[in-house]
Coordinates of C-alpha atoms in Angstrom, one line a residue:
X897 CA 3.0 -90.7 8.7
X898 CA 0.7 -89.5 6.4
X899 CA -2.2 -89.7 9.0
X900 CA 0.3 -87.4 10.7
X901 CA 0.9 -85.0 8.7
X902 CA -2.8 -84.5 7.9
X903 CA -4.0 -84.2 11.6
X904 CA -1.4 -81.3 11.3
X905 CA -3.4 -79.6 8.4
X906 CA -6.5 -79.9 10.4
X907 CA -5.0 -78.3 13.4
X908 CA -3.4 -75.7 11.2
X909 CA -6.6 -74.5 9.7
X910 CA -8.4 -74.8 12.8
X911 CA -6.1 -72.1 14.2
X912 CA -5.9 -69.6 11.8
X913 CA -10.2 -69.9 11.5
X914 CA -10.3 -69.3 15.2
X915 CA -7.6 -66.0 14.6
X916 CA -9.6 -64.8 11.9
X917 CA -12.5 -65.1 14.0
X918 CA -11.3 -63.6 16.8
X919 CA -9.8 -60.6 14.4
X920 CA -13.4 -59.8 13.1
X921 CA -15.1 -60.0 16.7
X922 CA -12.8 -57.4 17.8
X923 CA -13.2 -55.4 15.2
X924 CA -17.1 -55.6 15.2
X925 CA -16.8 -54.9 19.2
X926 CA -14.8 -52.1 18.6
X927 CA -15.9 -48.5 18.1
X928 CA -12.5 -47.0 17.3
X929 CA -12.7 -49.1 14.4
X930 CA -14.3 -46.7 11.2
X931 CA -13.2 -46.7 7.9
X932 CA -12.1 -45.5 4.6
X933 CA -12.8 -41.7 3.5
X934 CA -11.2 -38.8 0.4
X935 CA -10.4 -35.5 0.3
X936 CA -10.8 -33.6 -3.0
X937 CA -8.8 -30.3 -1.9
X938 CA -9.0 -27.3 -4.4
X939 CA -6.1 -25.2 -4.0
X940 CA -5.8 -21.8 -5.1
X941 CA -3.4 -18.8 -5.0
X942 CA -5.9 -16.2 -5.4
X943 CA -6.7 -13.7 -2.6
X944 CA -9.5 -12.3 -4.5
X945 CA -11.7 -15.3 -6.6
X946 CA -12.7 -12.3 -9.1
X947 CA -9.1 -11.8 -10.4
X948 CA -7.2 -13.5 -12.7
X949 CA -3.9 -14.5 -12.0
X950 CA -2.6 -12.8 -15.1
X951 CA -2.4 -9.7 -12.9
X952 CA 0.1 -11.1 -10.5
X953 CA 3.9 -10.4 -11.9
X954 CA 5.7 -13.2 -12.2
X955 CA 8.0 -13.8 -8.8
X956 CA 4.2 -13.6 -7.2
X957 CA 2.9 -16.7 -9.1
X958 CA 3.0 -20.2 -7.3
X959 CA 5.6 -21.8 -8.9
X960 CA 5.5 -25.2 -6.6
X961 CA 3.3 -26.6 -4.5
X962 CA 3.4 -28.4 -1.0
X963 CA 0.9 -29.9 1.1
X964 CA 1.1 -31.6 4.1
X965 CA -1.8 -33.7 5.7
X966 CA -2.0 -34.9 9.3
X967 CA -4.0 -35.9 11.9
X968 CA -4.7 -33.2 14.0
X969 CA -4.9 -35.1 17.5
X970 CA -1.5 -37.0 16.9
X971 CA 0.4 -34.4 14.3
X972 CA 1.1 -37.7 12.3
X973 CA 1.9 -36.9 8.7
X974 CA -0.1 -38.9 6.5
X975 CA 0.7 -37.1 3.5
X976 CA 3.8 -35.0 2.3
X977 CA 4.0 -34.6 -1.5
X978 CA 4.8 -31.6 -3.9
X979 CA 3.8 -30.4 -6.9
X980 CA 5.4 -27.9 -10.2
X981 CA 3.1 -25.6 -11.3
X982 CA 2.4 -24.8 -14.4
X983 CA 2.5 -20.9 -15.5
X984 CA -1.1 -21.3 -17.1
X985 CA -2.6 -23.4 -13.9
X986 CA -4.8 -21.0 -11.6
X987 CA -5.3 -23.7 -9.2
X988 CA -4.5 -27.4 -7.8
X989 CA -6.9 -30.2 -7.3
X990 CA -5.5 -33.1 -5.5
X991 CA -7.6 -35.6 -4.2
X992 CA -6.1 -37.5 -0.6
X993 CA -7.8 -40.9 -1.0
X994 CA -7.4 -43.9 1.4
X995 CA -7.7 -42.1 4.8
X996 CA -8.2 -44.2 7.3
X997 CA -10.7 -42.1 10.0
X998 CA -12.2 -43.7 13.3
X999 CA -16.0 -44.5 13.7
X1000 CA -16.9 -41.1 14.7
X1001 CA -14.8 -39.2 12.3
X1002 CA -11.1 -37.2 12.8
X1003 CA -9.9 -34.1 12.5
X1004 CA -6.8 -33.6 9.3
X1005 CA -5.1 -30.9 9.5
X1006 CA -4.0 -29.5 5.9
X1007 CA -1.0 -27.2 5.3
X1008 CA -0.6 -25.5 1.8
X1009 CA 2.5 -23.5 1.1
X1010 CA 4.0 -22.2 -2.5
X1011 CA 7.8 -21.7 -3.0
X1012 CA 9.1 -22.7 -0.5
X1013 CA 12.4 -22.0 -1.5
X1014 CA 11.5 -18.3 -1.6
X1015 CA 12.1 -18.6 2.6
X1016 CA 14.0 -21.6 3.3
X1017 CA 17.3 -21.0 4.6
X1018 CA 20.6 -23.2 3.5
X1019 CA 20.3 -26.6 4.9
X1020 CA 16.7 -26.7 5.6
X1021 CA 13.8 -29.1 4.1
X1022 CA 10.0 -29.8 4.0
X1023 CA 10.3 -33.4 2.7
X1024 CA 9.6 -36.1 4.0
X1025 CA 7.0 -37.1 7.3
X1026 CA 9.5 -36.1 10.1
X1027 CA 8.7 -32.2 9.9
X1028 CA 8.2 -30.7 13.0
X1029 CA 4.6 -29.4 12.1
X1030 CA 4.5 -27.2 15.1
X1031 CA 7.4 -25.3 14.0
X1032 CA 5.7 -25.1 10.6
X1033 CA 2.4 -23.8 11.9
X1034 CA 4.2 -20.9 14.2
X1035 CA 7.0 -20.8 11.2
X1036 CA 8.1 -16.5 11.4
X1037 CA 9.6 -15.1 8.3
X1038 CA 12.6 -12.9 8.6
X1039 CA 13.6 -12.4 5.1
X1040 CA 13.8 -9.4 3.3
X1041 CA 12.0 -10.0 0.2
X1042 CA 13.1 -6.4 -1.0
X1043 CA 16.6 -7.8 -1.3
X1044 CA 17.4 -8.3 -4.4
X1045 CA 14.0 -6.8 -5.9
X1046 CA 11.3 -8.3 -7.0
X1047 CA 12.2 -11.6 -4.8
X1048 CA 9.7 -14.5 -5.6
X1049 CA 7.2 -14.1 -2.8
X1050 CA 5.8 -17.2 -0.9
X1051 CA 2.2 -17.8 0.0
X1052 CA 0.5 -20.3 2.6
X1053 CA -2.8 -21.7 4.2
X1054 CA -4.0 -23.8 6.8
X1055 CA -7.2 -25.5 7.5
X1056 CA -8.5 -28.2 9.8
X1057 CA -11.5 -30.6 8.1
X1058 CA -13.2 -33.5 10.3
X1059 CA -13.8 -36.5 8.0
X1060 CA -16.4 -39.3 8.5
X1061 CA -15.8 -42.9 7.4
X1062 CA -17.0 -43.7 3.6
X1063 CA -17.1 -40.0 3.3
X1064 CA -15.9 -38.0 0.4
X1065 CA -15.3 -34.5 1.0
X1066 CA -14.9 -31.5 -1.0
X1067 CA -12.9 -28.2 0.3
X1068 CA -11.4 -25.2 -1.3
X1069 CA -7.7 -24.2 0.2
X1070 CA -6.9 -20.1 -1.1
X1071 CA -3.4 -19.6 -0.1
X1072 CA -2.5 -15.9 1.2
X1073 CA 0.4 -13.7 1.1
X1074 CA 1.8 -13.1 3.7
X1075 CA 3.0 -9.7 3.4
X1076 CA 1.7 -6.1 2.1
X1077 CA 2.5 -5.0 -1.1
X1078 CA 3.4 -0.9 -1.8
X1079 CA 3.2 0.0 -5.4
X1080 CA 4.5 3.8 -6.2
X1081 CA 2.9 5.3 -9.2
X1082 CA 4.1 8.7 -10.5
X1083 CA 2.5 11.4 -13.0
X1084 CA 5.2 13.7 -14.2
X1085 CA 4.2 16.8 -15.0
X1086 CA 7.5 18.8 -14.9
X1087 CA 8.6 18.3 -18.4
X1088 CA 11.4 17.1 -17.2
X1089 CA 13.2 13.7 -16.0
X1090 CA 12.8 13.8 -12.0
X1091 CA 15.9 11.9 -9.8
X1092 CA 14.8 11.9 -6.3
X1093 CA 16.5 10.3 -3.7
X1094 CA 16.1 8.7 -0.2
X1095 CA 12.7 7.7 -1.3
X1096 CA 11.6 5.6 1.4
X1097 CA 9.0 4.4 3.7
X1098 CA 9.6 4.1 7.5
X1099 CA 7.9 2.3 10.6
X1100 CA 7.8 -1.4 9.5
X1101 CA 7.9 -4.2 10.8
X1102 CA 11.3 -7.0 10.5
X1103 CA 9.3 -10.4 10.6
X1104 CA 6.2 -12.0 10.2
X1105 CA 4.1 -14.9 10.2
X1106 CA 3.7 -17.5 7.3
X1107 CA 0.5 -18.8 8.2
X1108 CA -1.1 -15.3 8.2
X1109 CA -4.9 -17.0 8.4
X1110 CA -3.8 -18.3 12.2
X1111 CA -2.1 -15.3 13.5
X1112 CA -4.3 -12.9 11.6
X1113 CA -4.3 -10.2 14.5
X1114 CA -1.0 -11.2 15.5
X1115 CA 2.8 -10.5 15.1
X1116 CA 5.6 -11.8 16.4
X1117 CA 7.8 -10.9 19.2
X1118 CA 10.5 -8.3 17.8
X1119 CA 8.2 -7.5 14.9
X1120 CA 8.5 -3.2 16.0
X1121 CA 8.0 -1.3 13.1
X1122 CA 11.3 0.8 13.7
X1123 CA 12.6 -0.8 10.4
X1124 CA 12.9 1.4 6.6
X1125 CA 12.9 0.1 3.4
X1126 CA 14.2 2.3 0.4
X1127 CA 12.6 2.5 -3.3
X1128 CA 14.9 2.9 -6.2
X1129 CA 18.6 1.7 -7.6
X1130 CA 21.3 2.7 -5.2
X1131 CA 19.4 5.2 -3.4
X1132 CA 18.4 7.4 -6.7
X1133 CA 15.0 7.0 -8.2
X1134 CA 14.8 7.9 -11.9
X1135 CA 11.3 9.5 -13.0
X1136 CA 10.6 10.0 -16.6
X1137 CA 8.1 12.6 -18.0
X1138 CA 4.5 11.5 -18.2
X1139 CA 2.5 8.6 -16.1
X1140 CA 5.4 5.9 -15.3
X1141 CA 4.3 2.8 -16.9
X1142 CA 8.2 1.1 -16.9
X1143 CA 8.8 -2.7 -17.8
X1144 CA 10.7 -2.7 -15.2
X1145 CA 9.2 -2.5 -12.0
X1146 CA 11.6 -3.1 -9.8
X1147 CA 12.1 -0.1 -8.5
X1148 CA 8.4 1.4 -7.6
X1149 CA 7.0 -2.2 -5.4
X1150 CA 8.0 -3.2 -2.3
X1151 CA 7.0 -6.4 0.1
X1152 CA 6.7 -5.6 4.0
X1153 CA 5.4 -7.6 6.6
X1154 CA 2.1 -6.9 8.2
X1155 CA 1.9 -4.7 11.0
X1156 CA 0.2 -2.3 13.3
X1157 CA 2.1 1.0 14.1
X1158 CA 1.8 3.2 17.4
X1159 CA 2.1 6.5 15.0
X1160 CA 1.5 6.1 10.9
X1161 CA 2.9 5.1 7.5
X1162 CA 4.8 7.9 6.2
X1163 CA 6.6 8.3 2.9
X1164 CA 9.7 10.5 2.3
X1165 CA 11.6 11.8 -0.4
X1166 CA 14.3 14.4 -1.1
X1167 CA 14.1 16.1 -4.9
X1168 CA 16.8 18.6 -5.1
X1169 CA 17.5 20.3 -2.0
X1170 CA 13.9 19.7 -0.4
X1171 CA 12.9 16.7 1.6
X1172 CA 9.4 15.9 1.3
X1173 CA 7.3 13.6 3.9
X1174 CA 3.8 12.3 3.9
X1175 CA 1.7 10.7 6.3
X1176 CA -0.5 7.7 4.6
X1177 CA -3.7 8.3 4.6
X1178 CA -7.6 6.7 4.0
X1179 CA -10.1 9.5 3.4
X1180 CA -9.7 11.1 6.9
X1181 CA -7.9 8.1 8.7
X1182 CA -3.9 7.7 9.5
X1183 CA -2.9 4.7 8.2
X1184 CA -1.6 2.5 11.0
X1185 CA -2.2 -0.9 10.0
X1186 CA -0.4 -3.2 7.0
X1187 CA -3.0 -6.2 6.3
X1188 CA -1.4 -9.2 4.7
X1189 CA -2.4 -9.6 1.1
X1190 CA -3.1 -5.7 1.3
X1191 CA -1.9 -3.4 -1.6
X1192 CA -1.3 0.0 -1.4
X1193 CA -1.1 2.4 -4.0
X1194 CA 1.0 5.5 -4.0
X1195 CA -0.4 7.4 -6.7
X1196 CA 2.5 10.6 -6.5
X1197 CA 2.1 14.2 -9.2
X1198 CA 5.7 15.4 -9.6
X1199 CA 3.7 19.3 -10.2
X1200 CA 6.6 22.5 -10.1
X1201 CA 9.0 20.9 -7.3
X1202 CA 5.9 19.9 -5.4
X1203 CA 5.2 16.4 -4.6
X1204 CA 1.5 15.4 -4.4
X1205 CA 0.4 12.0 -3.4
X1206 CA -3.2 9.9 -3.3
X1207 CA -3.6 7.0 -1.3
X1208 CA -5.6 3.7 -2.1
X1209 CA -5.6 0.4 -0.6
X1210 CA -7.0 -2.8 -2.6
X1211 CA -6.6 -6.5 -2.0
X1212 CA -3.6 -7.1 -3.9
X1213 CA -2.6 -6.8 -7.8
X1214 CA -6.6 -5.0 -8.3
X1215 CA -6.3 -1.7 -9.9
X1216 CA -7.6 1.5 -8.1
X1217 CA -7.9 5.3 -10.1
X1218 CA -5.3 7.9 -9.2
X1219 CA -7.7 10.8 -7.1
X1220 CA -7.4 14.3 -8.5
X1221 CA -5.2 17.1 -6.7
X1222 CA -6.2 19.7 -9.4
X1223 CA -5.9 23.2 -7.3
X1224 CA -9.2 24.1 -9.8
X1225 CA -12.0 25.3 -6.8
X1226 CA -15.1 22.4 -7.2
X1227 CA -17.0 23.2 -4.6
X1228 CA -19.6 26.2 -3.2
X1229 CA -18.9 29.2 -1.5
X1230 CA -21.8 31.7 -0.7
X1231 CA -23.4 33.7 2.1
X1232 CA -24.7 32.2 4.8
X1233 CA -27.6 34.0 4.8
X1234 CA -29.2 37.3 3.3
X1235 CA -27.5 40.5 4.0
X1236 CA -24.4 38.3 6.1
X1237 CA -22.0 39.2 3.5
X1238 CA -22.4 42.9 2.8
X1239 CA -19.9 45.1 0.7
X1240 CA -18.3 48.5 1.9
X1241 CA -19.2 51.4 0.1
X1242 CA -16.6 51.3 -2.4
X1243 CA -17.5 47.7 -3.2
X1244 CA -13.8 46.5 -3.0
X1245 CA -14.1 44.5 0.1
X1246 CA -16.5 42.8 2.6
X1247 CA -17.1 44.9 5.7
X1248 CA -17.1 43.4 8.8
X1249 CA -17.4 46.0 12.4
X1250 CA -17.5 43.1 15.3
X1251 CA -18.8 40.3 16.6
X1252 CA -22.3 40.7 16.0
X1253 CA -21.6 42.7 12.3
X1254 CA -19.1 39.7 10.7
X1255 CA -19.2 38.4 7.6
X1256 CA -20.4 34.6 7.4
X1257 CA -19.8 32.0 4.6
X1258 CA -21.5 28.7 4.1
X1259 CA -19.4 26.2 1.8
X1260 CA -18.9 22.8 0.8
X1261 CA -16.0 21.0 -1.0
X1262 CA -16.8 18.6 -3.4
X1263 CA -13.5 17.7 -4.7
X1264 CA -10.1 16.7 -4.3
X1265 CA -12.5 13.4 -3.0
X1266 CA -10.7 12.6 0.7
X1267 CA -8.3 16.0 0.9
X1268 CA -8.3 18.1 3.6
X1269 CA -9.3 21.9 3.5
X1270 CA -8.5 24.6 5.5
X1271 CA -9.2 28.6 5.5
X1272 CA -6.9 30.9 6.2
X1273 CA -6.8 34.4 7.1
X1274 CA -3.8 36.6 5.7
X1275 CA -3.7 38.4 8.8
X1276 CA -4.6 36.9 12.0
X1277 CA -3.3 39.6 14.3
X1278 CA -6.5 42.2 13.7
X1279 CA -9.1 39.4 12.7
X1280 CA -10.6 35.5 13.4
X1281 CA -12.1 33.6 11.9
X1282 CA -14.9 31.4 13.6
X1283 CA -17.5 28.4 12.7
X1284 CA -16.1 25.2 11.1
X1285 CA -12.2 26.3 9.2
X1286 CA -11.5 23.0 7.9
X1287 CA -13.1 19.6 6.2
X1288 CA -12.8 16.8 4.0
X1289 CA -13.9 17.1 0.1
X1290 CA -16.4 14.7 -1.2
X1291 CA -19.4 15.0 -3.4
X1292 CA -21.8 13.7 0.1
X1293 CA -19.8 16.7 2.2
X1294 CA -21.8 18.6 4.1
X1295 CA -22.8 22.4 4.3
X1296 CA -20.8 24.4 7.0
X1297 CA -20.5 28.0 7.9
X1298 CA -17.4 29.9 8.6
X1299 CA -17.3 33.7 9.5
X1300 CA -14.6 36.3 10.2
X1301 CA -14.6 39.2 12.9
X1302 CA -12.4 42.0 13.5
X1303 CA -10.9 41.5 17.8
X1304 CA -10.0 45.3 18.2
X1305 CA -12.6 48.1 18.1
X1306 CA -13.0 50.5 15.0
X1307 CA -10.2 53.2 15.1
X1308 CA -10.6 55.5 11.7
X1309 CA -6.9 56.4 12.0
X1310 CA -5.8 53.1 10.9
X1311 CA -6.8 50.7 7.8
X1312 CA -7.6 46.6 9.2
X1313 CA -7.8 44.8 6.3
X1314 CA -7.5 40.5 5.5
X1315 CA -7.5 38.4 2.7
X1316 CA -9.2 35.1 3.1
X1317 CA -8.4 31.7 0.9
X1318 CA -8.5 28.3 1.0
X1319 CA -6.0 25.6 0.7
X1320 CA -6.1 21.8 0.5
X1321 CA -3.8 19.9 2.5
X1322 CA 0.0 18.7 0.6
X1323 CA 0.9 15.9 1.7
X1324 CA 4.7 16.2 1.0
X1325 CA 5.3 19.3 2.9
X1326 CA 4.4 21.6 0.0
X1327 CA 3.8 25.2 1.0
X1328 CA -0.2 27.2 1.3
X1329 CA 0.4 28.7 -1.7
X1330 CA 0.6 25.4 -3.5
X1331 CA -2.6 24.3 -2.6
X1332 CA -4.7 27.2 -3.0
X1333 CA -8.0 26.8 -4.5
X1334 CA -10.1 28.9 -6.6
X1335 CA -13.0 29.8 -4.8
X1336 CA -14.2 33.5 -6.2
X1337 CA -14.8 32.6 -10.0
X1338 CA -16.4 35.3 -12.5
X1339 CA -19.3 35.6 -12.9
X1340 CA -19.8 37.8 -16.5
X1341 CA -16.3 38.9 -16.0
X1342 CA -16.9 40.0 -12.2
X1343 CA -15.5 38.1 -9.1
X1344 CA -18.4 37.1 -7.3
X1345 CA -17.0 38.6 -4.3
X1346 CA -14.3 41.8 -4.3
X1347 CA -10.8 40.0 -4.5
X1348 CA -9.6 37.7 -6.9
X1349 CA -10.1 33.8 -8.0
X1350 CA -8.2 32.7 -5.1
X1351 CA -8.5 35.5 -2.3
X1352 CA -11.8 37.5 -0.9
X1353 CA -10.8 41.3 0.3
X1354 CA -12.2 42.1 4.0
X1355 CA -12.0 45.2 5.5
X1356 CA -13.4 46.8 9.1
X1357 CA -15.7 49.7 9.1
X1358 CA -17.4 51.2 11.6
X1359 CA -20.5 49.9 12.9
X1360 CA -22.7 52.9 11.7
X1361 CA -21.5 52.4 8.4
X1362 CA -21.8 48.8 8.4
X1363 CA -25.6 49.3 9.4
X1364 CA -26.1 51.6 6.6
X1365 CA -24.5 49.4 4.1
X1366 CA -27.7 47.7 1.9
X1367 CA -25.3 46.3 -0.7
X1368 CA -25.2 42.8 -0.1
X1369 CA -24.2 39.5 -2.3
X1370 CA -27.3 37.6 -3.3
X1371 CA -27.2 33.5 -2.4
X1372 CA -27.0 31.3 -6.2
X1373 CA -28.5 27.7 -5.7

């Protein structure tokens, strides 16, 4: 028996040394066959490196932490965990150790997302590794993170890494918002408290993608921008004296989803009996386009029941200077050339007497930086004006020349006179004469041309008396 019972042994251990063996040839024959390799991931919620998070308010922070990692050929979940951040913690490091890659290296697919809950409906989970990852990846958002206020705001980011076997791989995750943010800032200058109402900004968009670093030129099917979304408690917004710097800012931001519009941003508001509108604007450029992780800033003058607004676009929570709508003339106005501006014989006005006896201007606009210009002519029925009438201010603006003619022939029985000014453009619908600019300052208490600060006099004489005419108004550098 026990002669038996050791034969037994022998045949036992001869078989599991001849599985064993067999178990290492194949995997020595095998080239599927890799090895280990790690993941240090670095994530962070930062859409700009050089800012700190202490300039995010606080339903912006990341607040908790997923990450999913898969294998990108299969969509198996390898990893599914979450994380509680810390109000102090700027970023994440989590290392993913123990991943099991074929000899020629695989592809992992990594999805970051903070707060979930911000856009989770009732019912509805990322845990565990049953997650349908292709839902997640083309995951549209349809909430409306103005509703209440000041909602907590979700971020997310995806990236694909190929691992080797025995490697040990470092990355850097930066999760993205994925909508725009609109800041309103006022500057009262009334004296007064201001309540305007229906303050609201129309053409966006109802949905948009989480993952806005895949669909970055894309939106979703039903995204048209046909949607408006108000500023303000209960329709009424409440503007103190001075620069609004309120604790609470739930009022003045608002989230919206990225989108391109067929026509332009445009902000209105109705103080008093008026309704104001504006159409965004970059320098010279309509605004069209919301980027994801984009903040504009509405930088609005409450000025005489005139609203004035500068627009600025950063990536979000940096802090851009409100641009200047003084109506104070910063710019040059002269004669285009020697003996082109001439003054009648009275001196009270510039004489013009046809089209090849005008009167011609050069000018530049140095400031309001980015605002529009125009000239005007008081009376365009007996004069026009001719050469470039409008521009942009800026300190690099060019020279141009403008002139003004009379279109009828001299007729002594009658008295054709015009006043010429200047305007900048107002954005909210504001009348000329809110906008015009100084551009005839004394000079040792004499207008530099006959008129006032804001106006030049012209006047048509005949052309003999225009040719005899030597008075003429010298060009300053």
């Amino acid at each position: 028996m026990r002669k038996h019972f050791r034969t037994y042994c022998l045949l036992a251990v001869a078989v599991v040394a001849v599985a064993l063996l067999s178990v290492s040839c194949i995997k020595d024959n095998d080239p599927a066959v890799g090895g280990k390799a790690s993941v240090t991931m670095t994530f962070t919620t930062r859409v700009s490196d050089n800012v700190t998070a202490g300039n995010l308010l606080d339903n912006e922070q990341m607040r908790k932490l997923r990450v999913i990692v898969a294998r990108s050929n299969t969509n198996d979940i390898i990893y599914n965990v979450s994380y509680d951040i810390q109000p102090d913690e700027k970023q994440k490091v989590i290392r993913f150790s123990e991943l099991t890659v074929n000899k020629d290296g695989e592809d992992f697919d990594f999805y970051a997302i903070a707060n979930e809950d911000a856009f989770l409906t009732g019912g509805e989970s990322l845990e565990g590794k049953s997650v349908s990852l292709s839902a997640l990846k083309s995951r549209i958002l349809t909430k409306d993170f103005n509703s209440p206020a000041l909602s907590k705001i979700p971020q997310a980011a995806f990236k694909t890494i190929k691992v080797g076997p025995s490697e040990n791989t470092s990355a850097t995750m930066n999760l993205l918002f994925p909508l725009a943010k609109v800041v309103l800032n006022f500057d009262n200058q009334t004296g007064e408290s201001v309540d305007l109402t229906n303050v609201a900004i129309s053409g966006i968009a109802n949905q948009g993608y989480l993952f806005k670093d895949i669909y970055a030129d894309s939106y979703p099917q039903g995204t048209a921008g046909s949607g408006t979304v108000q500023f303000g408690n209960e329709g009424t917004l409440q503007v103190p004296v001075g620069e609004v710097a309120d604790a609470d800012a739930s009022p003045y931001i608002r989230y919206l989803y990225p989108w391109t519009s067929e026509n332009t941003y445009k902000l209105t508001a109705t103080w008093g009996s008026k309704t104001h509108e504006v159409v965004f604007k970059i320098g010279d450029e309509e605004l069209k386009e919301l980027e994801a992780g984009q903040q504009l800033n509405v930088n609005v003058s409450l000025i005489a029941n005139s609203l004035k607004v500068a627009l600025t676009v950063s990536p979000w929570t940096v802090d851009d200077a409100v641009l200047d709508f003084s109506t104070e003339f910063n710019g040059l106005l002269n004669p285009a050339s020697a003996g082109s501006v001439k003054l009648t014989a009275d001196k009270q006005a510039v004489a013009v007497a046809g089209a090849d006896r005008n009167a011609t201007f050069s000018f530049k606009m140095l400031s309001p930086e980015g605002v529009r210009w125009n000239v005007h002519l008081e009376n365009t029925v007996d004069f026009d004006l001719t050469g470039t009438t409008s521009g942009y201010g800026g300190a690099d603006a060019g020279v141009v020349t403008f002139g003004v003619e009379p279109k009828h022939g001299y007729d002594a029985t009658i008295t054709r006179s015009v006043k010429l000014y200047i305007t900048v453009e107002q954005p909210f619908g504001g009348t000329e004469s809110e906008g015009i600019q100084v551009i005839n300052p004394e000079e040792n208490g004499i207008y530099r041309f006959p008129g006032t600060e804001t106006e030049i006099e012209i006047r048509q004489v005949s052309e003999s008396e225009f040719d005899g005419l030597t008075e003429s108004v010298s060009i300053k550098e």
